[in-house]
Short mmCIF file of C-alpha atoms and ligand atoms in Angstrom, two decimals:
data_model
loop_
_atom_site.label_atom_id
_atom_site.label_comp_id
_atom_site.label_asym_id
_atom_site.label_seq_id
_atom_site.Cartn_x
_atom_site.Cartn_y
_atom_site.Cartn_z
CA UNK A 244 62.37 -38.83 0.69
CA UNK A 245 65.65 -38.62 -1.32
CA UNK A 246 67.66 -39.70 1.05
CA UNK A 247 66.04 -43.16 2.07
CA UNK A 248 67.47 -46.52 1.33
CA UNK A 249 64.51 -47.18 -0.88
CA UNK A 250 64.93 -43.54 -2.91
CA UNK A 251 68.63 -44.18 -3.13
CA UNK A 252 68.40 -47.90 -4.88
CA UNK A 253 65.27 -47.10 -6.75
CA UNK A 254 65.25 -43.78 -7.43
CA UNK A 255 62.84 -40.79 -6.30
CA UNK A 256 59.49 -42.59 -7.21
CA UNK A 257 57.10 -40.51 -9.67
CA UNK A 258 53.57 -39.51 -8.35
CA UNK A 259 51.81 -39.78 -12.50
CA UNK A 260 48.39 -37.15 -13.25
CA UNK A 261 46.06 -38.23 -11.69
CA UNK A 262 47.18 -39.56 -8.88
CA UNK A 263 48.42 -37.81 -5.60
CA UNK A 264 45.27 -36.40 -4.41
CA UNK A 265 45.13 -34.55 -1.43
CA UNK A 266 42.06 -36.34 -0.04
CA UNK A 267 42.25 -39.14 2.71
CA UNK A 268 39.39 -41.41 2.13
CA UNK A 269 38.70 -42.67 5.42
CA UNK A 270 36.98 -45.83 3.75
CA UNK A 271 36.33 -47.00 7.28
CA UNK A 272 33.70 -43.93 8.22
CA UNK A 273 32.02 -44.86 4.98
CA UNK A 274 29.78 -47.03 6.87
CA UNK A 275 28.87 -44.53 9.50
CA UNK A 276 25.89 -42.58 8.56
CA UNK A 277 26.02 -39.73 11.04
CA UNK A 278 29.93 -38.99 10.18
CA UNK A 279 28.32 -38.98 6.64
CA UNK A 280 25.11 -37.23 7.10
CA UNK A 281 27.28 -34.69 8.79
CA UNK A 282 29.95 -34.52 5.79
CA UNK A 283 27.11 -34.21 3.46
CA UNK A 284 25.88 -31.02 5.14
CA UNK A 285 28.38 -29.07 6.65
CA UNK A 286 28.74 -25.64 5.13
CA UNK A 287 32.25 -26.82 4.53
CA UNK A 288 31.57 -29.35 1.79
CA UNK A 289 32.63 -29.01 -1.67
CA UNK A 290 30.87 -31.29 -4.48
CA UNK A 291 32.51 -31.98 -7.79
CA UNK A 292 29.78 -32.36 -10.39
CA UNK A 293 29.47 -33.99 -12.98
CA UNK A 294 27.85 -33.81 -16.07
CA UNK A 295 28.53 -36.90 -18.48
CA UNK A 296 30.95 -37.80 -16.63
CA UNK A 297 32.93 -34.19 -17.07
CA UNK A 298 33.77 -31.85 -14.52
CA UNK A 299 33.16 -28.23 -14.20
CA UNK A 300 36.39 -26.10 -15.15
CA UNK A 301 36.16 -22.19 -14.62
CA UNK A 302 39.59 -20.53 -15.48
CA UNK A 303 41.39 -23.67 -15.85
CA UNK A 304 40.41 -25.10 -12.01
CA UNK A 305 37.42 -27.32 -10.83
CA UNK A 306 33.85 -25.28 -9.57
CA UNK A 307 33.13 -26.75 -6.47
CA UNK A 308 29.71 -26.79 -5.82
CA UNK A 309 28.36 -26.66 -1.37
CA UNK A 310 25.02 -28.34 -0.23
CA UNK A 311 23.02 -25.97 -0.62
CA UNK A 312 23.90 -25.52 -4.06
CA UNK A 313 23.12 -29.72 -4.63
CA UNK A 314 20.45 -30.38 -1.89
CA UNK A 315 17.52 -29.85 -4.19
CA UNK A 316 18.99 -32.56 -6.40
CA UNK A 317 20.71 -34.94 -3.61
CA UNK A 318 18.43 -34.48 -0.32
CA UNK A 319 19.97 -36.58 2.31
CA UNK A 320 20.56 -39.73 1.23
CA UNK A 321 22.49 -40.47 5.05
CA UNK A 322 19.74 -39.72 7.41
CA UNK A 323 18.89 -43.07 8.42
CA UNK A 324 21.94 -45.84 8.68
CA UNK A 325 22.55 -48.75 5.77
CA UNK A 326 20.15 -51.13 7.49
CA UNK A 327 16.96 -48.75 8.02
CA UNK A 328 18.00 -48.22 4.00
CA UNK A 329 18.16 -51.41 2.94
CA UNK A 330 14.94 -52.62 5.06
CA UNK A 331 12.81 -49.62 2.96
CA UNK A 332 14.92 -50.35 -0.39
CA UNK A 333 12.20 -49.35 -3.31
CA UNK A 334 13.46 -50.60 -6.66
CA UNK A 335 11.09 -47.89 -8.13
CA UNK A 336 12.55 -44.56 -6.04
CA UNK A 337 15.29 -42.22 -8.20
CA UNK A 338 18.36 -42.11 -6.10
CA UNK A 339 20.74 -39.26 -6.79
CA UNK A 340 24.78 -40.73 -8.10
CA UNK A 341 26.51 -39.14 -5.09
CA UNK A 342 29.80 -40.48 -3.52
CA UNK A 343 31.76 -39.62 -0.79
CA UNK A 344 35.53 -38.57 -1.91
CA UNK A 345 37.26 -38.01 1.44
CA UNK A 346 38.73 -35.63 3.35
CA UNK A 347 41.07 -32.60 2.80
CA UNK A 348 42.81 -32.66 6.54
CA UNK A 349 44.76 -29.35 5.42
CA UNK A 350 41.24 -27.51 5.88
CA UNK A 351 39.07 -26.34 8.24
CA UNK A 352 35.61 -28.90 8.28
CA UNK A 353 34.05 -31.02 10.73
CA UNK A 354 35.54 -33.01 13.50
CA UNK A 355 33.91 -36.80 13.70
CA UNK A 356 35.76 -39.58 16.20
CA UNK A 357 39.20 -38.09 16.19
CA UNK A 358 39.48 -37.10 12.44
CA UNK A 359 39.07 -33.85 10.74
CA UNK A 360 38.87 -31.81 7.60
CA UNK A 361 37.10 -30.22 4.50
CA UNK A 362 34.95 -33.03 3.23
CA UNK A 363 34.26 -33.56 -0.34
CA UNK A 364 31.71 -35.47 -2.59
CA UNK A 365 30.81 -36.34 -6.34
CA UNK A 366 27.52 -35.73 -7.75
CA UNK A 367 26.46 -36.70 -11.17
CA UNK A 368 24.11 -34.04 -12.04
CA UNK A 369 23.22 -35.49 -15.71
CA UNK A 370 19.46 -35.27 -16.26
CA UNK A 371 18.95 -38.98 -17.02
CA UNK A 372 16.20 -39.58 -13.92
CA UNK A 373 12.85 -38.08 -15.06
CA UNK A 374 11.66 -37.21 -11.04
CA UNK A 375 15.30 -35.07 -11.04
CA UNK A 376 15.77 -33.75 -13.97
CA UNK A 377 14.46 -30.61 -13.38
CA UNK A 378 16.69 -30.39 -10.24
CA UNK A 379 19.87 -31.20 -12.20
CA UNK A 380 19.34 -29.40 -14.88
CA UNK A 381 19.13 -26.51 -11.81
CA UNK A 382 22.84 -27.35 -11.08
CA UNK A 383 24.03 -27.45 -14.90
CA UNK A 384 22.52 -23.46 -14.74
CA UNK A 385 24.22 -22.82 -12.07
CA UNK A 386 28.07 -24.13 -12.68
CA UNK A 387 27.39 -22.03 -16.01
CA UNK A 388 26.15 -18.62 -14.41
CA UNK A 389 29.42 -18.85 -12.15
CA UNK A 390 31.36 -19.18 -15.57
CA UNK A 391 32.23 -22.35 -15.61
CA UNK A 392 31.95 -25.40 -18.12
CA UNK A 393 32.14 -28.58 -18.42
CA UNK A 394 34.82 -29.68 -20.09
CA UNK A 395 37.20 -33.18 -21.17
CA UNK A 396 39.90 -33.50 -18.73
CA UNK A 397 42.04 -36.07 -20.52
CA UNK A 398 42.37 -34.10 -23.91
CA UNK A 399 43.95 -30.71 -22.39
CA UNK A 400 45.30 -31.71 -19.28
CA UNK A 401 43.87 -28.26 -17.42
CA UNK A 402 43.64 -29.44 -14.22
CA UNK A 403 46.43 -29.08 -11.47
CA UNK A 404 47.28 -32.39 -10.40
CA UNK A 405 45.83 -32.19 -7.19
CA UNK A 406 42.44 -31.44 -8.60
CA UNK A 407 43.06 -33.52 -11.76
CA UNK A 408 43.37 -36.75 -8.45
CA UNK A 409 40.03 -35.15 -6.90
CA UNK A 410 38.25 -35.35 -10.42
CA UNK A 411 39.81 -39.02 -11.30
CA UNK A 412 37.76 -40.34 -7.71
CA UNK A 413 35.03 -38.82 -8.57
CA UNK A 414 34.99 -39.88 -12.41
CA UNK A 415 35.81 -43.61 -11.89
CA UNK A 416 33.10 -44.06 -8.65
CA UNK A 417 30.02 -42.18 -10.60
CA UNK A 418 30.78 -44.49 -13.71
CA UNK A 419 31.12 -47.68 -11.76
CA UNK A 420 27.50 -46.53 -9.82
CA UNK A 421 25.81 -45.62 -13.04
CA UNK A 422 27.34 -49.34 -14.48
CA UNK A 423 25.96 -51.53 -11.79
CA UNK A 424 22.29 -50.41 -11.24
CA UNK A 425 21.56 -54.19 -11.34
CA UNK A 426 23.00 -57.58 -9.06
CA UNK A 427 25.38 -59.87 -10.62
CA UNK A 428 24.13 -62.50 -8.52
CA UNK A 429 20.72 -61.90 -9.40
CA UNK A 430 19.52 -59.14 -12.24
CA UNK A 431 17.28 -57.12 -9.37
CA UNK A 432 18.42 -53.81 -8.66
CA UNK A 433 20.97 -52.99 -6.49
CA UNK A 434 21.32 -50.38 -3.54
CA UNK A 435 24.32 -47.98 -3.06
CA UNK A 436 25.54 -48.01 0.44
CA UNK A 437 28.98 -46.85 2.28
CA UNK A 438 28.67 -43.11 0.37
CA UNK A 439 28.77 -44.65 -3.00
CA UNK A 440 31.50 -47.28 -2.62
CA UNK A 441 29.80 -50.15 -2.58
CA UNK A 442 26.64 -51.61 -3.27
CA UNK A 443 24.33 -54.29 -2.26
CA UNK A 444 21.49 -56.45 -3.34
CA UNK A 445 18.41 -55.60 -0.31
CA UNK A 446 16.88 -58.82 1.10
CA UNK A 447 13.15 -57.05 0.42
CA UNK A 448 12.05 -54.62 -2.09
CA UNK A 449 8.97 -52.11 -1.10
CA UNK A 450 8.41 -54.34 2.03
CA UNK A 451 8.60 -57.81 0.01
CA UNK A 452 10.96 -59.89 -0.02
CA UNK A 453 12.99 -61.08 -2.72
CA UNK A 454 14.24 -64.39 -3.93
CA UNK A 455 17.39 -65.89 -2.32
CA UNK A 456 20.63 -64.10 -3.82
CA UNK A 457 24.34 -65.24 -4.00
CA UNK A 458 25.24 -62.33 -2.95
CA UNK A 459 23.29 -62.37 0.26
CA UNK A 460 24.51 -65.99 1.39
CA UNK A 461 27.36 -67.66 2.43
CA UNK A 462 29.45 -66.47 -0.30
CA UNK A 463 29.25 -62.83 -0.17
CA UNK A 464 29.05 -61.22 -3.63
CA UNK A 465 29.08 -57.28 -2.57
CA UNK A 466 30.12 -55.22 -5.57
CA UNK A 467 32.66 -52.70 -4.96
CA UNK A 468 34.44 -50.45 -7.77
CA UNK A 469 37.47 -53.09 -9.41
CA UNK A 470 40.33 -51.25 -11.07
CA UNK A 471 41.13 -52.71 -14.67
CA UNK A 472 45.13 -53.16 -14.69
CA UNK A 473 46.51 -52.14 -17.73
CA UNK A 474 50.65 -52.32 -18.32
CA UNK A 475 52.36 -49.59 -20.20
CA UNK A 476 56.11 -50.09 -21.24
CA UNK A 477 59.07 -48.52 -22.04
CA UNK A 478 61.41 -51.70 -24.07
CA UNK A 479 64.86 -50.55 -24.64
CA UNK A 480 67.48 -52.54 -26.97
CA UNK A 481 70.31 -54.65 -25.66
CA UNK A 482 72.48 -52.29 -26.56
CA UNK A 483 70.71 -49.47 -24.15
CA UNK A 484 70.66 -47.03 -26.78
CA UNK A 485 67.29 -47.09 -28.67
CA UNK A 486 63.45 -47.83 -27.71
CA UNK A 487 61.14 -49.21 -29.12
CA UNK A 488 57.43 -47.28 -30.04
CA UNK A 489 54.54 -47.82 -31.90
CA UNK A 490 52.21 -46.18 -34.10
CA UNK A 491 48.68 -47.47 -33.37
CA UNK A 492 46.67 -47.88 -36.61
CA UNK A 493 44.53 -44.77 -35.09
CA UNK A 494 47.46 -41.99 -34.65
CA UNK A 495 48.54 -39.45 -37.17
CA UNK A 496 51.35 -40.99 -38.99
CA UNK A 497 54.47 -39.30 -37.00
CA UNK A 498 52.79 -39.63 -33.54
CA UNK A 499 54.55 -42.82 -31.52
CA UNK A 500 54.16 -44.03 -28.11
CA UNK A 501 54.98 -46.92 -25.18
CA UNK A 502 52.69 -50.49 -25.79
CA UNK A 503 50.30 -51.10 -23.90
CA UNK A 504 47.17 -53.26 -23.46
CA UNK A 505 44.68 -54.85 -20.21
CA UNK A 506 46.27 -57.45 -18.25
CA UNK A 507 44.27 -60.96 -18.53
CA UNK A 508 43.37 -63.38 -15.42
CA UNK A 509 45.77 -65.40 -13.49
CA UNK A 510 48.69 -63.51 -15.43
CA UNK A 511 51.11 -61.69 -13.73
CA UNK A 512 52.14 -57.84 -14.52
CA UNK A 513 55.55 -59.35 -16.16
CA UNK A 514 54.15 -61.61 -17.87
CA UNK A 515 51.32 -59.32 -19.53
CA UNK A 516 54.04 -57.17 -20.30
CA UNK A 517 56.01 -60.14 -22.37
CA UNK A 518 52.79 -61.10 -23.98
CA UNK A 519 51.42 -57.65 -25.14
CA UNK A 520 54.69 -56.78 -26.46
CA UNK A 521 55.57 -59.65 -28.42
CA UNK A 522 51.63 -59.17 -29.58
CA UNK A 523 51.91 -56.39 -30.65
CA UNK A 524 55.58 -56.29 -32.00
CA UNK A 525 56.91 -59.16 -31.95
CA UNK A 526 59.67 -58.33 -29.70
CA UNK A 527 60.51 -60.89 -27.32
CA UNK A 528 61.46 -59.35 -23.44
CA UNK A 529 63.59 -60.45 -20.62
CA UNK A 530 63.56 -58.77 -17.36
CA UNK A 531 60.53 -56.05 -16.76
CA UNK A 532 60.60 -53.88 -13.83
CA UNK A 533 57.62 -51.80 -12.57
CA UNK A 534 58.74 -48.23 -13.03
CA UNK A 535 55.46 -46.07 -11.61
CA UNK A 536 51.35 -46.17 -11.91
CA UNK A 537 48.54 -43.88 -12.79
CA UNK A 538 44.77 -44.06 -12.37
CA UNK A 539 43.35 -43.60 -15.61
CA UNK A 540 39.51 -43.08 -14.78
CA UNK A 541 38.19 -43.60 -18.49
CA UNK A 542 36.46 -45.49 -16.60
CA UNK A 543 38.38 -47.90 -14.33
CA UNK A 544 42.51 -48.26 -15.75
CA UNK A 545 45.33 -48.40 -13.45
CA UNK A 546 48.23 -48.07 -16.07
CA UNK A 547 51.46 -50.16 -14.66
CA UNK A 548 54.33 -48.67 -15.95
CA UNK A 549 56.91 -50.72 -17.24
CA UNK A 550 60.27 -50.51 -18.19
CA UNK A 551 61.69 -53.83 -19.80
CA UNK A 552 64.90 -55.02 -21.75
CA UNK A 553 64.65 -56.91 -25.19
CA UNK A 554 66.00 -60.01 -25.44
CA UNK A 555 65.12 -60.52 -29.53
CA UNK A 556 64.84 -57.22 -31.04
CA UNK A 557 63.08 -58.35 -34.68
CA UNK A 558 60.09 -56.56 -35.18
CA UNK A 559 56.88 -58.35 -36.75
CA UNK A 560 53.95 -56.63 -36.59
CA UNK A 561 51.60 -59.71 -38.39
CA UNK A 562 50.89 -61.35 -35.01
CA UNK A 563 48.25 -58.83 -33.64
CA UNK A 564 47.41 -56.10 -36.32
CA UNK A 565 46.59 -53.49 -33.69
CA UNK A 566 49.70 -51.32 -34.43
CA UNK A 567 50.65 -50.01 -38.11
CA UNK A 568 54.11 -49.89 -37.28
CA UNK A 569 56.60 -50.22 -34.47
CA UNK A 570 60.34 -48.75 -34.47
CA UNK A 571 63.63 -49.19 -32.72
CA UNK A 572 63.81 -45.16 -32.47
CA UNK A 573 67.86 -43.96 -30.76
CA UNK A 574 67.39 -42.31 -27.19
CA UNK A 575 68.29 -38.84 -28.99
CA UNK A 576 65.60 -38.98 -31.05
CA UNK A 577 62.88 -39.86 -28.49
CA UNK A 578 64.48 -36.83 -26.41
CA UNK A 579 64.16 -34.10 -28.67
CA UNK A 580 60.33 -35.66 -29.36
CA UNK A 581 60.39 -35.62 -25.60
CA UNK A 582 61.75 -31.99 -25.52
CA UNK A 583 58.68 -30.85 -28.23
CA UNK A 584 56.29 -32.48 -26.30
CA UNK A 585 57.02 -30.57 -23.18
CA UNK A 586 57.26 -27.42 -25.25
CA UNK A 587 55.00 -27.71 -27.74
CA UNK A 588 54.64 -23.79 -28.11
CA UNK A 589 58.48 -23.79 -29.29
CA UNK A 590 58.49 -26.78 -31.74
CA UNK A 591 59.51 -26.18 -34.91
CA UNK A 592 57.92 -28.53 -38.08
CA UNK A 593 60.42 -29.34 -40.54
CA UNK A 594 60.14 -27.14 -43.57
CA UNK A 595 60.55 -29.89 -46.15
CA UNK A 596 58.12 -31.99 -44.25
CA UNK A 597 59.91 -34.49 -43.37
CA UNK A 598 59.39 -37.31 -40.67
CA UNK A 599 59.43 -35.62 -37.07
CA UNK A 600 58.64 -38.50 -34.38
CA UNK A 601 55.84 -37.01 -31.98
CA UNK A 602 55.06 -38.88 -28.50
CA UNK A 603 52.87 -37.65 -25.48
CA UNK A 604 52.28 -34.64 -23.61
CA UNK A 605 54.54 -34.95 -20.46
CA UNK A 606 51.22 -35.85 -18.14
CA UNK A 607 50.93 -39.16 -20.13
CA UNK A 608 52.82 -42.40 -18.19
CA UNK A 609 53.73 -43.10 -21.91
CA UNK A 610 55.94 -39.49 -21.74
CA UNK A 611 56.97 -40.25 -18.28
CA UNK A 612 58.29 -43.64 -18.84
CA UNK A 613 60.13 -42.60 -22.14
CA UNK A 614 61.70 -39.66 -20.04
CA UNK A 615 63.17 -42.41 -17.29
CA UNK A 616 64.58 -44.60 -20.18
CA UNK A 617 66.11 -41.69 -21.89
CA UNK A 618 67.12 -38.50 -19.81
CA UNK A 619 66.79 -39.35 -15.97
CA UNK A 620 69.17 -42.79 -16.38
CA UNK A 621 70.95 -42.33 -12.97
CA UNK A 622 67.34 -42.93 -11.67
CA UNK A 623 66.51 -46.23 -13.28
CA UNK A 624 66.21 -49.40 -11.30
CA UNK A 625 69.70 -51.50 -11.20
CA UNK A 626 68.40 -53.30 -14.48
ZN1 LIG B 269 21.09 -60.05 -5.94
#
């Protein structure tokens, strides 16, 4: 794509960890319970499980699990469509956490109204449901006896980034499933439909009917997953020669990244940007431009990455005490902390113990957004 009109203005475009998975969704056959049913059970089919919300690594890749590994613990939840579901909703019944990732279209799988591939699911297979706990604690022995474990994605970074995508899906649907057991509209308990994405509050439960619910009237109320925006920036001086990092109160003392924090309601992503930053540092911005994004499934993030110009460089840090101290660091400095970070087996600590500024590993949007600012220049945006 280098050599479109887009690539050549902006720049090449950055595909962040955890993003760029290899799956197409198909969201539109979600509400199709044979294409499902047929997913589900295909010899084909690759689960990701999950066990507290970590996957299953084996030398340093996911264990993908088939059906008949799972169907003790899952059954077939697609057999009959949404409606027949919904009419014989029982509040009481254990229903497993499964979800429906997508397809792989690069592999051989099933065929279903003119699209193909390797389908793939999420299962949670942690033993919180008493009538299934003996079935997923079946799975956990299992994943082990094929020498895997389950182990915390985010601190080592194993994962290719294909599978660390797959994973990221799977983390962020089973967490917003296991969140909303209950209706917002109403407090009764809600029924997951559309292979995980989405559920719904059923008009009857065990054959009864239930009150009136917002979410079953004019004004539908479905709930389906919500991403949490979250802005991440990169602020460089006027002078383009130095950014500015802070420590968070919570970091080892030579360990310094971007700012960051949620975005609020009815606030735009440049204007979050502004207000975190002069939160947090007291450094007032002018122009912010959207550099790249990354799903950050712990559970829901989407980070916007940011890279933005100061317009009143004075640090104050007594605003928002979140941070125990912010810097104006020069660009040479953040690229040899850049250059350790990428090589971490190479770095050397100074004998005398002096001050050596750390930032992220280079899978972090913090790392990548530093890396724009500082070594890839001729790729910036026209600031
Ligand atoms: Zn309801």
């Amino acid at each position: 794509m280098s050599d479109s009109a887009l690539s050549a203005r902006y720049g090449p475009g950055e595909t962040n960890y955890f993003a760029g998975s290899p799956l197409n969704r198909v969201g539109f056959l979600r509400d199709d319970h044979e294409f499902l049913a047929l997913a589900l059970t295909h010899a084909s089919a690759r689960f990701v499980p999950l066990f507290k919300f970590d996957p299953a690594i084996g030398a340093g890749a996911l264990l993908f699990l088939t059906y008949a590994d799972v169907e003790p613990l899952v059954g077939n939840p697609y057999a009959v469509s949404e409606a027949a579901a919904a009419a014989a909703f029982d509040s009481d019944a254990e229903t497993p956490t499964l979800v429906f990732l997508g397809l792989d279209e690069a592999a051989p799988g099933i065929a279903h109204r003119g699209y193909a591939g390797q389908p793939y699911f999420a299962v949670d297979i942690t033993p919180t449901q008493p009538a299934r706990a003996a079935a997923a604690d079946a799975v956990h022995a299992l994943v082990v006896a094929r020498g895997a474990a389950f182990e915390v994605v985010r601190v080592n970074y194993v994962l290719s980034p294909a599978e660390a995508a797959i994973y990221a899906q799977a983390r962020s649907y089973v967490d917003w499933n296991l969140r909303n057991p209950f209706c917002a509209g109403c407090g009764a308990r809600t029924l997951s439909v559309n292979g995980g994405c989405k559920r719904v509050c059923p008009p009857s439960d065990r054959g009864v009917a239930r009150p009136p619910c917002p979410s079953r009237g004019v004004v539908t109320n479905i709930a389906f997953p919500r991403s949490d925006p979250t802005i991440i920036c990169a602020v460089v001086n006027r002078a383009g020669d130095r950014l500015l990092l802070g420590r968070n109160k919570r970091f080892p003392v030579q360990f310094y990244s971007c700012l960051a924090g949620f975005c609020e309601p009815a606030e735009s992503v440049e204007e979050a940007v502004r207000r975190e930053v002069w939160e947090e540092s007291g450094v007032k911005l002018g122009r912010v431009v959207i550099h790249s994004t990354q799903p950050w499934p712990y559970p829901a993030s989407l980070m916007i990455g940011a890279i933005a110009e100061a317009v009143e460089e004075t640090i104050h840090l007594e605003h928002d005490p979140e941070l125990g101290d912010a810097q104006w660091f020069p660009f040479a400095d953040v690229a040899d902390a850049l250059h350790r970070a990428e090589h971490p087996e190479s770095a050397v600590a100074p004998a005398d113990g002096a001050f050596q500024l750390q930032v992220p590993p280079s899978k972090a949007i913090a790392h990548v957004l530093m890396r724009a600012v500082v070594l890839q220049k001729a790729h910036l945006p026209k600031l």
